[in-house]
Coordinates of C-alpha atoms and ligand atoms in Angstrom, one line a residue:
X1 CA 59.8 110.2 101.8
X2 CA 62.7 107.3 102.3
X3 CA 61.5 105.0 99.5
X4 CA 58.7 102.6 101.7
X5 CA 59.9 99.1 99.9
X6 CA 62.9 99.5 101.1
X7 CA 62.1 100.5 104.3
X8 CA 60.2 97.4 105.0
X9 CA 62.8 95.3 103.8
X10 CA 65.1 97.0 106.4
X11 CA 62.5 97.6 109.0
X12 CA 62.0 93.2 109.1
X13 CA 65.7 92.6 108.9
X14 CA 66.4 94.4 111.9
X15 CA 63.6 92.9 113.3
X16 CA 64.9 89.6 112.8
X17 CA 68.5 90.5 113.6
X18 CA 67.0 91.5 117.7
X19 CA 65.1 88.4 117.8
X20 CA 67.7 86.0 117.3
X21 CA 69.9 88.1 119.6
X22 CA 72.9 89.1 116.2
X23 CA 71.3 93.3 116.2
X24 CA 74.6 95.1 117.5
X25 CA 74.5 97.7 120.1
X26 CA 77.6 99.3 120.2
X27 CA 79.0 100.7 123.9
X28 CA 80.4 104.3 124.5
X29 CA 84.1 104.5 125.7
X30 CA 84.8 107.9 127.4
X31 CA 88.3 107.3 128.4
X32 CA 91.2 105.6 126.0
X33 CA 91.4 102.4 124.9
X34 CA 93.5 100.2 128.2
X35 CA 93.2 97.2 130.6
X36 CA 90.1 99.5 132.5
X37 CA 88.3 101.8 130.7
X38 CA 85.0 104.0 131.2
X39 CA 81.9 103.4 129.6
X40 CA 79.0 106.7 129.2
X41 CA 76.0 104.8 131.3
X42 CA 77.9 102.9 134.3
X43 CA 79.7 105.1 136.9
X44 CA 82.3 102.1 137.7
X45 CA 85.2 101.5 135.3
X46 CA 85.1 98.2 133.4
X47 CA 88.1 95.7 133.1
X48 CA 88.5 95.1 129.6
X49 CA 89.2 91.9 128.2
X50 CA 87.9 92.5 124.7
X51 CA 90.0 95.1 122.8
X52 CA 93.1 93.9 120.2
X53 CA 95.3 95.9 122.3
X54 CA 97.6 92.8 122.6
X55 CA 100.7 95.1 124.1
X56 CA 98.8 97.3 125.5
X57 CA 100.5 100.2 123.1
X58 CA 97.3 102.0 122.5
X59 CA 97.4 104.5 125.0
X60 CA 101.1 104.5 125.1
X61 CA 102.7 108.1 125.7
X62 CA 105.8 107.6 123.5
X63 CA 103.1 106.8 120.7
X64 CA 100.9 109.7 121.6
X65 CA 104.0 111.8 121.6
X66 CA 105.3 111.0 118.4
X67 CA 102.1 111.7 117.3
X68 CA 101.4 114.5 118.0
X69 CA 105.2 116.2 116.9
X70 CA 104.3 114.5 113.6
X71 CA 100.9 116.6 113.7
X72 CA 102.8 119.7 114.3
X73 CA 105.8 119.2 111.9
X74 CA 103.8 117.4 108.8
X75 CA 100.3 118.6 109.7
X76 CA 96.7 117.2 109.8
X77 CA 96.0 115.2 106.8
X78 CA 97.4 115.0 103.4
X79 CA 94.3 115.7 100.6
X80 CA 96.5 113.0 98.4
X81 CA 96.2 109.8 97.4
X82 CA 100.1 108.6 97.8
X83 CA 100.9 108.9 94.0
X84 CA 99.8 112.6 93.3
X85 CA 100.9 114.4 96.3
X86 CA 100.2 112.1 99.5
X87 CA 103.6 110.5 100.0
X88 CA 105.8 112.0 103.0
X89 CA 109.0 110.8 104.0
X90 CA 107.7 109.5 107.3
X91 CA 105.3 107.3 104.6
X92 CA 108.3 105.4 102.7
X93 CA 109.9 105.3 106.6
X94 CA 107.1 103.1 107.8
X95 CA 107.0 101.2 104.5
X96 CA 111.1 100.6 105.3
X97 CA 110.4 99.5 108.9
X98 CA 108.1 97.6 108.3
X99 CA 110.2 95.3 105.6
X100 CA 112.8 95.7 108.1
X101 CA 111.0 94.4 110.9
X102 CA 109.2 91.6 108.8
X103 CA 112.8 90.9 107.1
X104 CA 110.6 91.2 103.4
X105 CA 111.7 93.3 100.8
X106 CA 109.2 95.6 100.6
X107 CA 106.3 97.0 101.9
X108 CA 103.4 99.0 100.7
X109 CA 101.3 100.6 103.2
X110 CA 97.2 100.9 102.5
X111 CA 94.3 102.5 105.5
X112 CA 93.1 99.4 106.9
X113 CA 94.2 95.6 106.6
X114 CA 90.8 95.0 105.1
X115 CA 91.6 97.8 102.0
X116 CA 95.3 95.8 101.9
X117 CA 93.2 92.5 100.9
X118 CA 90.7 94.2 99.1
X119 CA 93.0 94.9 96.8
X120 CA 95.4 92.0 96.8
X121 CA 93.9 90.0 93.8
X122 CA 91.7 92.1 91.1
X123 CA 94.7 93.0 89.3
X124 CA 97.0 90.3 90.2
X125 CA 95.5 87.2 89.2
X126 CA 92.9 86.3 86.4
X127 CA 91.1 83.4 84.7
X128 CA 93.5 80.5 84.6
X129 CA 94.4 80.8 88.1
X130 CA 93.3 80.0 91.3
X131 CA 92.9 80.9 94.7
X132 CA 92.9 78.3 97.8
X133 CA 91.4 80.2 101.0
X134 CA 91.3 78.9 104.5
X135 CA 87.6 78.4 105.5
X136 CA 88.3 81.1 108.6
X137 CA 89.6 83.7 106.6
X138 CA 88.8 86.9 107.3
X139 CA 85.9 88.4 105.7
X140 CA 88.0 91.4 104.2
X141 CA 90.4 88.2 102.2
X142 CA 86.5 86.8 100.9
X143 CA 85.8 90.1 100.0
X144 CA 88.8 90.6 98.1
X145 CA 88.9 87.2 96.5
X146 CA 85.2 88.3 95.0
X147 CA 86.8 91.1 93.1
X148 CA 89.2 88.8 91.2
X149 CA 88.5 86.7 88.0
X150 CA 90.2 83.4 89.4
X151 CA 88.7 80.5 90.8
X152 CA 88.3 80.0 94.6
X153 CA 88.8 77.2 96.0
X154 CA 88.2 77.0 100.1
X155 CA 90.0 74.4 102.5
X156 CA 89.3 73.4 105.8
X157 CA 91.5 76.0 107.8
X158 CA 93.3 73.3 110.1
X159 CA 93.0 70.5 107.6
X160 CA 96.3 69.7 105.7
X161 CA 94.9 66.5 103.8
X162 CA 92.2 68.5 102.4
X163 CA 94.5 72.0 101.6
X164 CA 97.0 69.3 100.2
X165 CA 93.5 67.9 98.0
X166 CA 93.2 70.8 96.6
X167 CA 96.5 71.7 95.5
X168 CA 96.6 68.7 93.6
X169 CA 93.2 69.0 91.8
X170 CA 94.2 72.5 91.1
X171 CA 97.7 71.2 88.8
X172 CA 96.6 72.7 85.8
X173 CA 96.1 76.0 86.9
X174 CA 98.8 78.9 85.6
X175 CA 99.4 80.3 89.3
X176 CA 98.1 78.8 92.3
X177 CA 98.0 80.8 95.7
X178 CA 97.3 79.8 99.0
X179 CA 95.5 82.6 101.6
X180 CA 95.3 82.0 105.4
X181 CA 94.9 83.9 108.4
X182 CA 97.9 83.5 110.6
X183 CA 95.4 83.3 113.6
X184 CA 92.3 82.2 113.3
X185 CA 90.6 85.6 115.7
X186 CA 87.4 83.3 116.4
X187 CA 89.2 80.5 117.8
X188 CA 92.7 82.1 119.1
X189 CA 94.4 79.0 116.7
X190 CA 97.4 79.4 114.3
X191 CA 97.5 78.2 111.2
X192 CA 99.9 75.8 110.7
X193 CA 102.1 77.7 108.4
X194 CA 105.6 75.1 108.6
X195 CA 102.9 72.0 107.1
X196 CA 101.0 75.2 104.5
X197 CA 104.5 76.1 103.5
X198 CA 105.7 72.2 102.6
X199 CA 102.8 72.3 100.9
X200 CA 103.1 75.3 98.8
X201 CA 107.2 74.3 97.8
X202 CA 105.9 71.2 97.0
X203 CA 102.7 72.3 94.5
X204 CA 104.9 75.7 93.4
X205 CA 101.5 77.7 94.7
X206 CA 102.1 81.6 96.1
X207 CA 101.7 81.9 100.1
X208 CA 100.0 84.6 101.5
X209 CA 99.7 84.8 105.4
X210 CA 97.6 88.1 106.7
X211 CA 98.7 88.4 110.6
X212 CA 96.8 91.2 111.7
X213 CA 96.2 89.0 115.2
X214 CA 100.0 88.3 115.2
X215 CA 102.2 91.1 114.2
X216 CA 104.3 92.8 117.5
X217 CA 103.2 89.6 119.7
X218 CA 103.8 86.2 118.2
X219 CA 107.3 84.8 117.8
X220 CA 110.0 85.5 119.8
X221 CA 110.5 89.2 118.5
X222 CA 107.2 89.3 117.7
X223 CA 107.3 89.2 113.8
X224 CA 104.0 87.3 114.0
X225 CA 103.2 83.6 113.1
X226 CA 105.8 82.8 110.4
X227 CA 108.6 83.8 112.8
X228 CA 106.6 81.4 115.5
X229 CA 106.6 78.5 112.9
X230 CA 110.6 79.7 111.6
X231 CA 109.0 80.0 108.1
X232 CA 109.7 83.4 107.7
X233 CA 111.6 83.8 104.7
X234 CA 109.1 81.1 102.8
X235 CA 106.1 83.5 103.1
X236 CA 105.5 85.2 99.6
X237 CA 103.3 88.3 101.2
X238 CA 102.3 89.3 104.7
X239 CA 99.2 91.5 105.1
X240 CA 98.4 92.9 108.7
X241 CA 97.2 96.1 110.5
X242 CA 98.2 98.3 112.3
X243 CA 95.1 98.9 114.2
X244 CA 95.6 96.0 116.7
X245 CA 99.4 95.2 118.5
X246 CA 101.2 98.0 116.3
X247 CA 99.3 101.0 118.2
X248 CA 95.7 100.1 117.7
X249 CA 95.0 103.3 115.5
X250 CA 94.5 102.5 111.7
X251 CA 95.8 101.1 108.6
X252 CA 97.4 98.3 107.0
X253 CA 100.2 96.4 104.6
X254 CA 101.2 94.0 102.2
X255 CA 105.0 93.6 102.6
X256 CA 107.0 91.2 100.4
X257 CA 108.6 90.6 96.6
X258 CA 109.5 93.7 96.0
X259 CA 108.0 93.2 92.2
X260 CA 104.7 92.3 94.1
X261 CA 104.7 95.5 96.1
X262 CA 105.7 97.6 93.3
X263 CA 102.6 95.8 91.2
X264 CA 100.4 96.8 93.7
X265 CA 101.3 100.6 93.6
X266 CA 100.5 101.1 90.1
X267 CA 97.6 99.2 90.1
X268 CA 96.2 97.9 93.5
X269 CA 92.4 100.0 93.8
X270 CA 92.2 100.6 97.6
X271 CA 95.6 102.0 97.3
X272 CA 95.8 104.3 94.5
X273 CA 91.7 105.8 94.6
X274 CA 92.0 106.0 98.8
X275 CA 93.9 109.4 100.4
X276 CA 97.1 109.2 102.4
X277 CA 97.1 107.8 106.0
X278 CA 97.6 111.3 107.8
X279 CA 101.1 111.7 109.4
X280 CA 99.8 111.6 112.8
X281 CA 98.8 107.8 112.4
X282 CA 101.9 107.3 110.5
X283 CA 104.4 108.3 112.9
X284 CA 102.4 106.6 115.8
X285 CA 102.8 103.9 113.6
X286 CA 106.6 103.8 113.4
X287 CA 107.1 104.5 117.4
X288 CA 105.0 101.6 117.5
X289 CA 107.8 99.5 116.1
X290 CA 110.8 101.0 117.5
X291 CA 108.7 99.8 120.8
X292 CA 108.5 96.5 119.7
X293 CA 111.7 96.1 118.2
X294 CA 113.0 97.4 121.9
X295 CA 113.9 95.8 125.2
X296 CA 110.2 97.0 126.4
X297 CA 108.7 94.9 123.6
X298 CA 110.4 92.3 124.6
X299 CA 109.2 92.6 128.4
X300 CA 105.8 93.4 127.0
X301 CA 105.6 90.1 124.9
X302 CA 106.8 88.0 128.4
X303 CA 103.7 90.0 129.9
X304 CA 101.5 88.5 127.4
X305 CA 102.4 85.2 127.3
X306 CA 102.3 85.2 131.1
X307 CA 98.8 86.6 131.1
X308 CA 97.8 84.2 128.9
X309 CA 98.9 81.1 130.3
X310 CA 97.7 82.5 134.0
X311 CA 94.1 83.0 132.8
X312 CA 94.0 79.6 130.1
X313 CA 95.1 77.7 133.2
X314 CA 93.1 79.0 135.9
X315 CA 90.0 78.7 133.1
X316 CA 90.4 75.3 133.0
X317 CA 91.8 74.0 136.6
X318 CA 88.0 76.1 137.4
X319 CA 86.5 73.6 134.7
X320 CA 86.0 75.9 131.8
X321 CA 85.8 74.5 128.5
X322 CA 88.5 76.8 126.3
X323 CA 89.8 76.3 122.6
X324 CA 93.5 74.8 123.4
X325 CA 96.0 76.9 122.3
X326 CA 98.8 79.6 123.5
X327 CA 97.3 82.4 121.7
X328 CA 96.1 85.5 123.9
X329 CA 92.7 85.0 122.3
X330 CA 90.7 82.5 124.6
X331 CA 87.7 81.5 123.5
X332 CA 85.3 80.0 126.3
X333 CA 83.0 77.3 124.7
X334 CA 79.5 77.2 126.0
X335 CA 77.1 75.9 122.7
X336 CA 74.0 77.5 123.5
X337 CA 74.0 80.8 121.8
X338 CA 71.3 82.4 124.7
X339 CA 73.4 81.4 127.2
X340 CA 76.7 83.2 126.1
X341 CA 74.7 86.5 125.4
X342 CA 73.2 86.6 128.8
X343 CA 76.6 85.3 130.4
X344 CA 78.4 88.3 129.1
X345 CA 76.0 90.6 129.7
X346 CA 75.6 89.6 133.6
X347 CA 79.7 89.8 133.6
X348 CA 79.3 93.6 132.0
X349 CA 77.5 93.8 135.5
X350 CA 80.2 92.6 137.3
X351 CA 82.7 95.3 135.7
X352 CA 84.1 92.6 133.4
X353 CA 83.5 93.9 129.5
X354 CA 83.7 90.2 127.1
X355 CA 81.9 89.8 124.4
X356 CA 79.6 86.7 123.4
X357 CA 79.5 85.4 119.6
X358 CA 77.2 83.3 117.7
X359 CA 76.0 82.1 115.1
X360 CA 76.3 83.2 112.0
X361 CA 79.8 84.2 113.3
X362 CA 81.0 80.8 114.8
X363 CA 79.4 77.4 114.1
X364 CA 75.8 76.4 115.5
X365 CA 75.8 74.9 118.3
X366 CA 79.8 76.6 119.4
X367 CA 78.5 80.0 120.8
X368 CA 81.3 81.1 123.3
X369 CA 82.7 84.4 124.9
X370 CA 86.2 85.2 123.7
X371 CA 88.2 86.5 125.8
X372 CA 91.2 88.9 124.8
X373 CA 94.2 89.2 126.8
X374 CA 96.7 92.3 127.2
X375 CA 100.1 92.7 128.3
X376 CA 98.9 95.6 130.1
X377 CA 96.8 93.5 132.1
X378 CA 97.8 93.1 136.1
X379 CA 97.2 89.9 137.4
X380 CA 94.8 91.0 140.0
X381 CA 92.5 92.4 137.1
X382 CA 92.8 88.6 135.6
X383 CA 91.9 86.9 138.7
X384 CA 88.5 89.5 139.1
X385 CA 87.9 88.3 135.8
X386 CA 88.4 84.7 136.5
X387 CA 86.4 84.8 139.7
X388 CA 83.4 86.8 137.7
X389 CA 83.6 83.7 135.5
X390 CA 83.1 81.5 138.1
X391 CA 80.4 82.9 140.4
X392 CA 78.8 83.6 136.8
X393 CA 79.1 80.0 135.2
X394 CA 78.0 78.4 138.3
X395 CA 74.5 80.1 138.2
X396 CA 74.3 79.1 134.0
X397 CA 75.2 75.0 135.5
X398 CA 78.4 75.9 133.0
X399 CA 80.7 74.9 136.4
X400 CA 80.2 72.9 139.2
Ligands
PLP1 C1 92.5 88.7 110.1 C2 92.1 90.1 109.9 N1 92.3 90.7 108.7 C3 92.0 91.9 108.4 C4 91.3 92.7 109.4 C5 91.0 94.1 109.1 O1 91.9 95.0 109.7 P1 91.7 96.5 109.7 O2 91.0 96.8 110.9 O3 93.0 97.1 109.6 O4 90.9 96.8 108.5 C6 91.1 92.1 110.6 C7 90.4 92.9 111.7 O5 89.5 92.5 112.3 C8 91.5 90.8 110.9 O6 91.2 90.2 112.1

């Protein structure tokens, strides 16, 4: 018999987590991942405007392609980790273009983004040092800052006095590094990585930026947040995934000091006790960027910024509160957390799929829908969405 004390303990906690509306039921996609997909209980696509498919490159038939010819020449999976017998040459290829691509000089790759920060600090940093985190960071970068023996220190994400504090009172520790989010996913804001980096010359402390909601989208070619902010070549490491613009499958990087990267192969956990990423997701991977890096990533980053700004400003002319900001994320503020739950459920009804968070995952009192943006997007599948705001915020009082 499962053990009863336990049981109870979980039996209340999920009790609790359906009373104050946080208990997750997860939908089921029957089609691909895009702009409209299916869902296994309602006949009538949905428009989706919650996925991290930022250029749409998901469902991409050059990706699915490459894929697949990487499945028949390499096969399924590779029953390594990379330092016994898991290490292809399509593996070092991806690890090349993505230091090419970030302009680093080199790159190591890991299964997911949250594995890449995992293991970023246990065996880089120890007592006598100290590690300054952005109060937004992603949970994997809390997670991973856990695992290390230096002291943490956390700063108000957007707040450059208090970051700048910090660095100060932290003089007399042997290294100092700074960790941020490039974009803040709950809010769709960037960090403001030129004002971090000033910082960071000016207190000799470490920058590292993880840009898993920026990498293939913002900056002109799309080389994520330090490109936007021309601070490129002042970032120390970059971690990101590659399960959100780059192809939306899975896995992730830390790209950099080459001394750094090579530090990390000999002794970073998640990568050397964790198997290969199988070819198939490796060479989707790299197609991924040669998109990017192409004239169609180009026209697909226009796409996105176009999207963007046609839906933030038709939001607002319609009187919609939304966190200011030019990032495809769009957070619509409503405060009560009941109100954002039943608002995105009655606009699953309409055929538009959002999602509404609360707390503990944003602020009291700052419940909202975010709202996610493709390039793939039409603009006829924006305005449905719009209008599905509106008739759906006017019965909520939200909108006159
Ligand atoms: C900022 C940030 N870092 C890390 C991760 C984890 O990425 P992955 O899905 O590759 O583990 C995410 C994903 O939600 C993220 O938003």
């Amino acid at each position: 018999m499962f053990h009863p004390i336990l049981k109870n303990i979980l039996d209340e906690g999920i009790i609790e987590k359906k009373n104050n509306g946080t208990y997750k039921v997860e939908r089921i996609i029957t089609s691909p991942q895009s702009s409209q997909i299916n869902i296994n209980n309602k006949k009538e696509p949905l428009l989706n405007f919650c996925s991290n498919n930022y250029l749409g490159l998901s469902n991409h038939p050059e990706i699915i392609s490459a894929s697949k010819l990487a499945m028949d020449k390499y096969g399924f999976g590779m029953s390594s980790v990379r330092f016994i017998c898991g290490t292809q040459n399509i593996h070092k290829e991806l690890e090349n273009k993505i230091s090419q691509f970030l302009q680093t000089e080199d790159t190591i790759l890991f299964n997911s983004c949250f594995d890449a920060n995992g293991g970023l600090f246990q065996n880089l940093l120890s007592e006598g040092d100290v590690i300054i985190s952005a109060s937004l960071n992603h949970a994997s970068i809390i997670d991973g800052i856990r695992l290390s023996r230096a002291k943490k220190i956390v700063y108000r994400y957007d707040d450059m006095n208090d970051l700048s504090k910090q660095l100060i009172e932290s003089k007399n520790y042997r290294i100092k590094v700074v960790i941020t989010d490039g974009v803040f996913s709950m809010e769709g804001e960037l960090a403001p990585l030129d004002k971090i980096v000033s910082l960071c010359e000016k207190h000799q402390a470490l920058l590292i930026v993880d840009d898993s909601h920026a990498t293939g989208f913002i900056g002109e070619n799309g080389q994520g947040t330090p490109e936007y902010f021309s601070v490129q070549n002042k970032i120390d490491l970059y971690t990101s995934t590659l399960g959100k613009a780059l192809g939306g499958a899975i896995g992730g990087y830390i790209s950099g000091h080459r001394s750094i990267i090579d530090w990390f192969r000999n002794t970073s956990r998640p990568y050397l006790f964790s198997n290969s990423l199988s070819p198939s997701l490796v060479a989707g991977a790299i197609k991924s960027i040669d998109i990017i890096t192409s004239q169609e990533g180009n026209q697909l980053r226009k796409n996105l910024i176009s999207n963007t700004n046609y839906f933030r400003n038709k939001m607002k002319k319609n009187g919609f509160q939304i966190k200011e900001g030019i990032h495809p994320i769009v957070p619509i503020m409503l405060g009560d957390e009941k109100i954002s739950i039943q608002m995105a459920s009655d606009l699953l009804s309409e055929g538009i799929y959002v999602i509404g968070f609360s707390y503990p995952v944003v602020p009291k009192n700052e419940a909202r829908i975010r709202v996610q943006i493709s390039a793939i997007h039409t603009k006829y599948q924006i305005d449905l969405a719009i209008n599905a705001f509106v008739k759906i915020g006017k019965n909520y009082g939200i909108i006159k």
